[in-house]
JSON list of C-alpha atoms in Angstrom, two decimals:
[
{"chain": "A", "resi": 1, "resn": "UNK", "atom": "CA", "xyz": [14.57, 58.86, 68.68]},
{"chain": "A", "resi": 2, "resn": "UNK", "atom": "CA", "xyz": [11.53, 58.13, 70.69]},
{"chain": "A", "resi": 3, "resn": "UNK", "atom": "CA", "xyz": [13.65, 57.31, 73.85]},
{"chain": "A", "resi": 4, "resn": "UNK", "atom": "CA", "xyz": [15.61, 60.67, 73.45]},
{"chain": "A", "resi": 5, "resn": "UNK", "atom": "CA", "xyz": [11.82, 61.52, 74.65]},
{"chain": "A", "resi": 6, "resn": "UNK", "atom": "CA", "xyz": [11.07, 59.77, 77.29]},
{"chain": "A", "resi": 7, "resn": "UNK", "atom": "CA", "xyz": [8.81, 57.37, 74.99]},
{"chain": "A", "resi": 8, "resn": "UNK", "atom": "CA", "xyz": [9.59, 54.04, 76.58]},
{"chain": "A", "resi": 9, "resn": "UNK", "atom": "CA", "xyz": [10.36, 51.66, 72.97]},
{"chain": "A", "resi": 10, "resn": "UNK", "atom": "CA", "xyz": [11.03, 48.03, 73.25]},
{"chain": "A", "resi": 11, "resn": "UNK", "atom": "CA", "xyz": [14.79, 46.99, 72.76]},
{"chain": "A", "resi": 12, "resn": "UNK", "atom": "CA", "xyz": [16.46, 44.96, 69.89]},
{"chain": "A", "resi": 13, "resn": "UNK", "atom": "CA", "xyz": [14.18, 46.98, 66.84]},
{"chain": "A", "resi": 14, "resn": "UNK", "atom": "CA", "xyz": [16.71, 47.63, 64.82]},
{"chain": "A", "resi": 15, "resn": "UNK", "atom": "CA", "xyz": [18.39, 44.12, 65.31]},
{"chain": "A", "resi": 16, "resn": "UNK", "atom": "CA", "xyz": [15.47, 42.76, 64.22]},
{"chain": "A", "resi": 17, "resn": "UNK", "atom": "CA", "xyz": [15.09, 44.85, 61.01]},
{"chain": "A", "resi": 18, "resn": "UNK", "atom": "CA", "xyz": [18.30, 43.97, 60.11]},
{"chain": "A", "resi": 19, "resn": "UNK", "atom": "CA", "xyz": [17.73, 39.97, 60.95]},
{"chain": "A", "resi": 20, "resn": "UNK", "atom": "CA", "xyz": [14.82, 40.45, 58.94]},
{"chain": "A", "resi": 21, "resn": "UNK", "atom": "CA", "xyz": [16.61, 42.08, 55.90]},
{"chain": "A", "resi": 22, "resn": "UNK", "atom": "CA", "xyz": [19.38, 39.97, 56.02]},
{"chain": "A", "resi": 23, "resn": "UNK", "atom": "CA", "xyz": [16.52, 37.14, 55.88]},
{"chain": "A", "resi": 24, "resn": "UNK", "atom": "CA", "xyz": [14.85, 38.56, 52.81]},
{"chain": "A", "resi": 25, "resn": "UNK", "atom": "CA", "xyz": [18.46, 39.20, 50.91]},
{"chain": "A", "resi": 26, "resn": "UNK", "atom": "CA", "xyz": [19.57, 35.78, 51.45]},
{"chain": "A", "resi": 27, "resn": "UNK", "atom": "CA", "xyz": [15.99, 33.90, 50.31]},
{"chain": "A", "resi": 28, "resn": "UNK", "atom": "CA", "xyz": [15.92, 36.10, 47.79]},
{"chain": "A", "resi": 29, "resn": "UNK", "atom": "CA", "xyz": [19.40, 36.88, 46.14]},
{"chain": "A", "resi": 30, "resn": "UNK", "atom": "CA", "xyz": [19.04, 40.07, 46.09]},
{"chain": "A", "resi": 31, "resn": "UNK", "atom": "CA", "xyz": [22.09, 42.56, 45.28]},
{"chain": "A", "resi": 32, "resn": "UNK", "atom": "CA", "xyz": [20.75, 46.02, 45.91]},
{"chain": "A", "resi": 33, "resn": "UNK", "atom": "CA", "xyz": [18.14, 46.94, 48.12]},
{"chain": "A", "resi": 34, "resn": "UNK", "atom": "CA", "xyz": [16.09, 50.40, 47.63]},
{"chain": "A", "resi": 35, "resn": "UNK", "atom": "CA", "xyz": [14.98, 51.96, 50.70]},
{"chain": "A", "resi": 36, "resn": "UNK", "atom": "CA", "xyz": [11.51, 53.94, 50.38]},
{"chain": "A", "resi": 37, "resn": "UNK", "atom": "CA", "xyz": [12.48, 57.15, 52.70]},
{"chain": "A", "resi": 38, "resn": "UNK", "atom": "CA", "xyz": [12.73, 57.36, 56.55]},
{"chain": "A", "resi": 39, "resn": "UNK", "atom": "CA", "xyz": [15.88, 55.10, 56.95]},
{"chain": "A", "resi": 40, "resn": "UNK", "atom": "CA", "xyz": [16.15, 57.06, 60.25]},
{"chain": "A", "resi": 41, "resn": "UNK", "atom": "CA", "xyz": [13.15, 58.41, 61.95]},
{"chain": "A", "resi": 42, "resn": "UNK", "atom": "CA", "xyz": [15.08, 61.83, 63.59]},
{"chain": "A", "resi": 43, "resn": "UNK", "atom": "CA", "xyz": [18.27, 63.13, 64.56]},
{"chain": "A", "resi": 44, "resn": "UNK", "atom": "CA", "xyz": [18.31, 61.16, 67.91]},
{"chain": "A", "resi": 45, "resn": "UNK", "atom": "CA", "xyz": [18.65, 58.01, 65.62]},
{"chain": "A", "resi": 46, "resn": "UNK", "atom": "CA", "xyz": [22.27, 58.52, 64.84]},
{"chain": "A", "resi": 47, "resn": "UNK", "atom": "CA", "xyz": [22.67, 57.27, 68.55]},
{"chain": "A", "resi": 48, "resn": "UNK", "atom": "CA", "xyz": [25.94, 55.32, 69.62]},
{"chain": "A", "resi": 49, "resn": "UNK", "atom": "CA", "xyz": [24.57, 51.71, 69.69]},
{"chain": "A", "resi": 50, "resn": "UNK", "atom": "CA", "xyz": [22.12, 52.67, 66.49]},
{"chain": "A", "resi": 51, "resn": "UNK", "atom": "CA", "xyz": [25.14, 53.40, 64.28]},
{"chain": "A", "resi": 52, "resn": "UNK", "atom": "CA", "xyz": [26.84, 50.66, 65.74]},
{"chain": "A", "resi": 53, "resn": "UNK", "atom": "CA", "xyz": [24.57, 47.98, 64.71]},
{"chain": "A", "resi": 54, "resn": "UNK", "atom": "CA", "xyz": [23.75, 49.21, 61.48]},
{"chain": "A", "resi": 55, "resn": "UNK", "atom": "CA", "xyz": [27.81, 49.59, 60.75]},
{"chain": "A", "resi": 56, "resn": "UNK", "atom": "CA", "xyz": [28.53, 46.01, 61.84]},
{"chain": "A", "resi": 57, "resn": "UNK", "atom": "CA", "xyz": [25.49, 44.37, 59.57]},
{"chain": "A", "resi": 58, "resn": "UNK", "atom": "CA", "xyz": [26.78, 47.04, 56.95]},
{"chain": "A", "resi": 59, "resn": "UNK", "atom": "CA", "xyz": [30.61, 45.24, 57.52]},
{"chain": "A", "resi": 60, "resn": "UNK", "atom": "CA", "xyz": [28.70, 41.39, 56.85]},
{"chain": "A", "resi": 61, "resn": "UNK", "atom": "CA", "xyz": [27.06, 42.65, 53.76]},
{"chain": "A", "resi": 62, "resn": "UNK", "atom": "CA", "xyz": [29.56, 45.29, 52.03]},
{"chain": "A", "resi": 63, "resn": "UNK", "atom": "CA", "xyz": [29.07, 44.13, 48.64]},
{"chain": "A", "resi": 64, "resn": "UNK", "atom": "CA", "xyz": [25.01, 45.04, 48.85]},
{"chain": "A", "resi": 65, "resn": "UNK", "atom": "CA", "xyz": [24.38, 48.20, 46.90]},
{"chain": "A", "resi": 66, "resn": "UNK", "atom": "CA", "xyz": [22.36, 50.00, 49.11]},
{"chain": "A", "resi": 67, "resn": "UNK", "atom": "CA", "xyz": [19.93, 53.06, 48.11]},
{"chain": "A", "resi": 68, "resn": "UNK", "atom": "CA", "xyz": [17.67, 55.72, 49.96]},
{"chain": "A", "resi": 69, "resn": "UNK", "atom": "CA", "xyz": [15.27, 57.62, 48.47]},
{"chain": "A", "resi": 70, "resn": "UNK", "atom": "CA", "xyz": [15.46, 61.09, 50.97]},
{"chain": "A", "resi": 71, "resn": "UNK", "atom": "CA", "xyz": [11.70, 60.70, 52.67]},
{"chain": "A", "resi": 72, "resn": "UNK", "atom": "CA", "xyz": [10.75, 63.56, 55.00]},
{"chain": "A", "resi": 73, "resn": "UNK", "atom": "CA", "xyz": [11.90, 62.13, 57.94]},
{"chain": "A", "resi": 74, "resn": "UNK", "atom": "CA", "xyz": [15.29, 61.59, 56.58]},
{"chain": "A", "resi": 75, "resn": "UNK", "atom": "CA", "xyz": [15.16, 65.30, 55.90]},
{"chain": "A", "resi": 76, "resn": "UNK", "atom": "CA", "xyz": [14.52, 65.80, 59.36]},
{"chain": "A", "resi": 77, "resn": "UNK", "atom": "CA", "xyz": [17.15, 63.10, 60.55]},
{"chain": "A", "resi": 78, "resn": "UNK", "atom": "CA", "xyz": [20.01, 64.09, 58.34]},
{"chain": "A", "resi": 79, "resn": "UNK", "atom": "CA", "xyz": [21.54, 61.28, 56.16]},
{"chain": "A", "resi": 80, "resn": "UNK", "atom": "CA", "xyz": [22.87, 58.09, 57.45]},
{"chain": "A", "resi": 81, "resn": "UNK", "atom": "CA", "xyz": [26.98, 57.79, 57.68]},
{"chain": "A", "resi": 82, "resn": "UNK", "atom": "CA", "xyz": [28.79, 57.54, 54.80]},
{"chain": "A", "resi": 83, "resn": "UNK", "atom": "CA", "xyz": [30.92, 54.85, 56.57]},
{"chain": "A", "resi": 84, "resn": "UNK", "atom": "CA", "xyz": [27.34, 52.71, 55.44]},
{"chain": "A", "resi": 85, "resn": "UNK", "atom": "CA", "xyz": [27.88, 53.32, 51.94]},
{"chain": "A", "resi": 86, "resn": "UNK", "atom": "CA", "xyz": [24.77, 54.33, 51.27]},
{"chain": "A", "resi": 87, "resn": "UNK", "atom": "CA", "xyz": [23.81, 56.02, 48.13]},
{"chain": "A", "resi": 88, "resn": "UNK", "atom": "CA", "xyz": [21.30, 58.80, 48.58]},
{"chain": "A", "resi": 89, "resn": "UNK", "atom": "CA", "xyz": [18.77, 60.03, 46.31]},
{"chain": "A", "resi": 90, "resn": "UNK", "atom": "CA", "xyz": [15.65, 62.53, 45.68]},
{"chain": "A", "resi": 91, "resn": "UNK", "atom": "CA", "xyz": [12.31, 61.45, 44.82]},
{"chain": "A", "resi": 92, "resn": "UNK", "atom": "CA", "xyz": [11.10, 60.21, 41.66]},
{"chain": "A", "resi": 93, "resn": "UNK", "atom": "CA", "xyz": [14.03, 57.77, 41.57]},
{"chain": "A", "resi": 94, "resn": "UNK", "atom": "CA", "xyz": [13.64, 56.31, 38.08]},
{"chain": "A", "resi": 95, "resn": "UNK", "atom": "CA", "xyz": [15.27, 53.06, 36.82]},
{"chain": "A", "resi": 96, "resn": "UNK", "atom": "CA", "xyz": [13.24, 51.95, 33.67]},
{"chain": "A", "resi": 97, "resn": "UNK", "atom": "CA", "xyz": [9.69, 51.80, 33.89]},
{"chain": "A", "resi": 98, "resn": "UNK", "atom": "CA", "xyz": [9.63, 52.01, 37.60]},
{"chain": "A", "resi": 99, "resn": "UNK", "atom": "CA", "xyz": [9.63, 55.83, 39.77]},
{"chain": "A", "resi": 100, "resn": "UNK", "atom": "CA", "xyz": [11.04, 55.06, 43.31]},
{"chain": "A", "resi": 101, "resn": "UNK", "atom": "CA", "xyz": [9.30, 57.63, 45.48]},
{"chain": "A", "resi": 102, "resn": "UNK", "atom": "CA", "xyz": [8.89, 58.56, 49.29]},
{"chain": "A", "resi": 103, "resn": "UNK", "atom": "CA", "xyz": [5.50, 59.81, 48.36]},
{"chain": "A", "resi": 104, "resn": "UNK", "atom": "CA", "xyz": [3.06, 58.10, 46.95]},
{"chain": "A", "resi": 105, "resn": "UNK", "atom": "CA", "xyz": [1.23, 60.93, 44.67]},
{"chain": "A", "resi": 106, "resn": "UNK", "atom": "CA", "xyz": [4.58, 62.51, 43.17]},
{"chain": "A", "resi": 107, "resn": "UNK", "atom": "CA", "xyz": [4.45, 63.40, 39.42]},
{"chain": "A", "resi": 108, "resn": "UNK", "atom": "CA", "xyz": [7.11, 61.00, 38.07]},
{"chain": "A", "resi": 109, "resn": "UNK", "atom": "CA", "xyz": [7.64, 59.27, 34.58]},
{"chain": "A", "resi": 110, "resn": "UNK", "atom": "CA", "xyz": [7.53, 55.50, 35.57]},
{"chain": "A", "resi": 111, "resn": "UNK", "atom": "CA", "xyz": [5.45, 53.55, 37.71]},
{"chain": "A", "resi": 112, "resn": "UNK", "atom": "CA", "xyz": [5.26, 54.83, 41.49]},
{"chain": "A", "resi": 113, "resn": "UNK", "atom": "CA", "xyz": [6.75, 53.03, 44.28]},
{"chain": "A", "resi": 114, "resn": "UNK", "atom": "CA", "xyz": [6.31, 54.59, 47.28]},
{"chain": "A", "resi": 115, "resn": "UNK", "atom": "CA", "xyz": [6.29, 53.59, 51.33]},
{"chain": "A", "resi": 116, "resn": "UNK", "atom": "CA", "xyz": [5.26, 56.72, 53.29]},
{"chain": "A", "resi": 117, "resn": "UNK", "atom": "CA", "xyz": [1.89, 55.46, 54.39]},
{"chain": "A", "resi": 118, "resn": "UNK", "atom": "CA", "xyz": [2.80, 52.74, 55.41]},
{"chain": "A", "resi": 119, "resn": "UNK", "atom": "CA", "xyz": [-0.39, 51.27, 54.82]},
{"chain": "A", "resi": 120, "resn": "UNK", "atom": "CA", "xyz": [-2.78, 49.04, 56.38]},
{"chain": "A", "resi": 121, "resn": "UNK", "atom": "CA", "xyz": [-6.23, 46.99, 56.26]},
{"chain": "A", "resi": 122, "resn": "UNK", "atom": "CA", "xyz": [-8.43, 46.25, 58.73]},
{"chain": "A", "resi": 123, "resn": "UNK", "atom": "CA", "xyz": [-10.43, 43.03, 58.18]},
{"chain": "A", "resi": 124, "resn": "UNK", "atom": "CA", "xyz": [-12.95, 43.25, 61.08]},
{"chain": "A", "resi": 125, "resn": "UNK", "atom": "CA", "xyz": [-16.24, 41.01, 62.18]},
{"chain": "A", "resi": 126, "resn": "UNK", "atom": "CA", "xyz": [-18.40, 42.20, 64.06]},
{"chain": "A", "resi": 127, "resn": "UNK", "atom": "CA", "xyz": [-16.67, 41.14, 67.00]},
{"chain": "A", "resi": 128, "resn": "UNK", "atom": "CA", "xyz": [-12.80, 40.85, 66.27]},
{"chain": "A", "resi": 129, "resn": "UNK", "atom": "CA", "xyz": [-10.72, 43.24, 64.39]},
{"chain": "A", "resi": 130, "resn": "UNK", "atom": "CA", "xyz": [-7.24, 42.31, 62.66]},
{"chain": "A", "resi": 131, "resn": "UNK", "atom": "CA", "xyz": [-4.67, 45.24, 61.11]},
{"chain": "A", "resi": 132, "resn": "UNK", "atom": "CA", "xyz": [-2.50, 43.63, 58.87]},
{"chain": "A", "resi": 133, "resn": "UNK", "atom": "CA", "xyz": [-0.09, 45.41, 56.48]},
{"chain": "A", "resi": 134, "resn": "UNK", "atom": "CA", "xyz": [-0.90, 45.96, 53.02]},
{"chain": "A", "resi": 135, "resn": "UNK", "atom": "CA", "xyz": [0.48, 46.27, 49.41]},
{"chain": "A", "resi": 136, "resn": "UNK", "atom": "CA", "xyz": [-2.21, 49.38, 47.38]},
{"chain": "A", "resi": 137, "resn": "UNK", "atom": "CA", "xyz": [-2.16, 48.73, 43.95]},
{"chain": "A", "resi": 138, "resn": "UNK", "atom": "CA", "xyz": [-3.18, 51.12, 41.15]},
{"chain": "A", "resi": 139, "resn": "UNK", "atom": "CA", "xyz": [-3.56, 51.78, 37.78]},
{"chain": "A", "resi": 140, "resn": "UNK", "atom": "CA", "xyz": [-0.42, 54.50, 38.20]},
{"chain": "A", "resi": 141, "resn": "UNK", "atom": "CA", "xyz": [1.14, 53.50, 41.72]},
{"chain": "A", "resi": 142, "resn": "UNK", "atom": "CA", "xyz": [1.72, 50.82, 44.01]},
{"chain": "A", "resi": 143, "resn": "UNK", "atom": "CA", "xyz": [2.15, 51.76, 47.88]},
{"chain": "A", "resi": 144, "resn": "UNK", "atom": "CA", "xyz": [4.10, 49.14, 49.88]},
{"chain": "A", "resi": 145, "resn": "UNK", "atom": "CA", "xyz": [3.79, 48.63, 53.69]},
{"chain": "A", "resi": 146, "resn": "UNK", "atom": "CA", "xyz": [6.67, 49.30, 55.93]},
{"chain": "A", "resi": 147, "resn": "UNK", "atom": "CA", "xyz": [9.56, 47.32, 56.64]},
{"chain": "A", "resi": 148, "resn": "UNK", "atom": "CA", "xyz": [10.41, 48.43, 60.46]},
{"chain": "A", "resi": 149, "resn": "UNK", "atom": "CA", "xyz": [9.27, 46.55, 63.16]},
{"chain": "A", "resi": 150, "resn": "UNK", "atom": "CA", "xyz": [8.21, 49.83, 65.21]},
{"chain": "A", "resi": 151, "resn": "UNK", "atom": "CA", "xyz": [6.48, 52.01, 61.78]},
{"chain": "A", "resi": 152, "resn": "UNK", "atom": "CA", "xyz": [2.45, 51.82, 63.09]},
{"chain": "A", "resi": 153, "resn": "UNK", "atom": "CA", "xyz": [0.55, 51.80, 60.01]},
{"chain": "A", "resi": 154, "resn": "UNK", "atom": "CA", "xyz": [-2.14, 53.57, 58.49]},
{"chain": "A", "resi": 155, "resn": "UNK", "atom": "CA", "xyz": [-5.65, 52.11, 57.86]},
{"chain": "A", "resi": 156, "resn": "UNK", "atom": "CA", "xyz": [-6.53, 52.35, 53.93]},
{"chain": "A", "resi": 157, "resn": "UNK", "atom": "CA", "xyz": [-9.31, 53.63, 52.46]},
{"chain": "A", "resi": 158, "resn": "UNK", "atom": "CA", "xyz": [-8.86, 52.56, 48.88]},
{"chain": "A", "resi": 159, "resn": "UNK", "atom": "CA", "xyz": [-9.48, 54.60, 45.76]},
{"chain": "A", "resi": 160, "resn": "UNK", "atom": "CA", "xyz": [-11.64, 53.38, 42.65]},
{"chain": "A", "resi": 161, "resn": "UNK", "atom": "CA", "xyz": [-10.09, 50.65, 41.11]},
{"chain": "A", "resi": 162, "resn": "UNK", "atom": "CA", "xyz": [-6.76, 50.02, 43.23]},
{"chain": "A", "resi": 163, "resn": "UNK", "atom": "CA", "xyz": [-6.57, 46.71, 44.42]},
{"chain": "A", "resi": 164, "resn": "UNK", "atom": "CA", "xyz": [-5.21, 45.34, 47.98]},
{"chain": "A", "resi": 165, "resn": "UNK", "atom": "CA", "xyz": [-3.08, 42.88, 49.35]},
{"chain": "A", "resi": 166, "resn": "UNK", "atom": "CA", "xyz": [-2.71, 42.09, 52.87]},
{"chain": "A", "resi": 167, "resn": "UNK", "atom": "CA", "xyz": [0.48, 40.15, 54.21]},
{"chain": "A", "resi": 168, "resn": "UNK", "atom": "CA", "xyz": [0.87, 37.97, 57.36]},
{"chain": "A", "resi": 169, "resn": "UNK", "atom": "CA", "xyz": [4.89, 38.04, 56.74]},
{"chain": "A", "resi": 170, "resn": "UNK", "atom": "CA", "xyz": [4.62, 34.48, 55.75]},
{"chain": "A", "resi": 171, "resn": "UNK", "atom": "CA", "xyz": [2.15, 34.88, 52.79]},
{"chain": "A", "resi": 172, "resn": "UNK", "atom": "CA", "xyz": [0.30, 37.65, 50.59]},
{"chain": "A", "resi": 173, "resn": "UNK", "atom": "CA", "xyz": [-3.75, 37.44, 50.06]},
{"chain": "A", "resi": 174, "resn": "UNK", "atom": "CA", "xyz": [-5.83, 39.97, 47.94]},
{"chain": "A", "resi": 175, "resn": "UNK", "atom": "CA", "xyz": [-8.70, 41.04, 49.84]},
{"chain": "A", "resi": 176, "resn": "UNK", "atom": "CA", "xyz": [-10.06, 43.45, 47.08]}
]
């Protein structure tokens, strides 16, 4: 989307989001994943090579059950192929006690889990500053960092009482 601009992006993104998936399926077993919103950032993301990639990692892994919660890019972006088999869904997304959301402050039943922010914290010095992503935990919601290599992220200011948790990708440490 960004290069349908002009906006110079660094190659392989989306083969590394998938490497990186594909990593966290297999160390983790896991037989349905639940994407947060913004599968596809705009329109221009339904490129040729995009859909390619995404259809041949879809082909290795066709007995994932795969789910997006509709985030407002994806509104903007139109949904992803049906040849991916994924199944698409509006915010809250409720399974038990847990609300999947886009947003993080949507009235839902369960517990929110939202992306969106795509938050993160900045532990600084006074002469070195790190961003790392970060996991925002309340009493009522939890908002997770992005997945996507090329996402940015959003410097937290917490609210009373939520707790956070940065991650270096190899680890997770509360820092408050």
């Amino acid at each position: 989307a960004f290069r349908s601009f002009g906006i110079p992006v660094p190659r392989g993104t989306t083969s590394e989001n998938l490497d990186a998936l594909d990593a966290l399926v297999d160390a983790t077993g896991a037989h349905h994943v639940l994407f947060l919103g913004d599968f596809l950032h705009a329109r221009a993301a339904h490129a040729a090579g995009t859909q390619a990639a995404m259809l041949a990692w879809r082909r290795r892994r066709c007995d994932l059950i795969l789910t997006l919660v509709r985030g407002n890019h994806d509104r903007h972006a139109g949904d992803p192929a049906a040849v991916l088999g994924i199944d698409l869904v509006d915010e809250p997304y409720t399974v038990g006690p847990f609300s999947f959301c886009h947003h993080p402050d949507v009235d839902a039943p369960g517990y929110v889990l939202a992306g969106h922010v795509h938050p993160v914290y900045v532990l600084a010095t006074r002469f070195d500053a790190l961003r790392l992503p970060c996991f925002v935990v309340g009493a009522r919601r939890m908002i997770l960092p992005s997945f996507g290599s090329f996402t940015g992220g959003h410097a937290m200011r917490p609210d009373e009482g939520d707790r956070i948790f940065v991650t270096s990708g190899e680890a997770v440490h509360s820092v408050r």
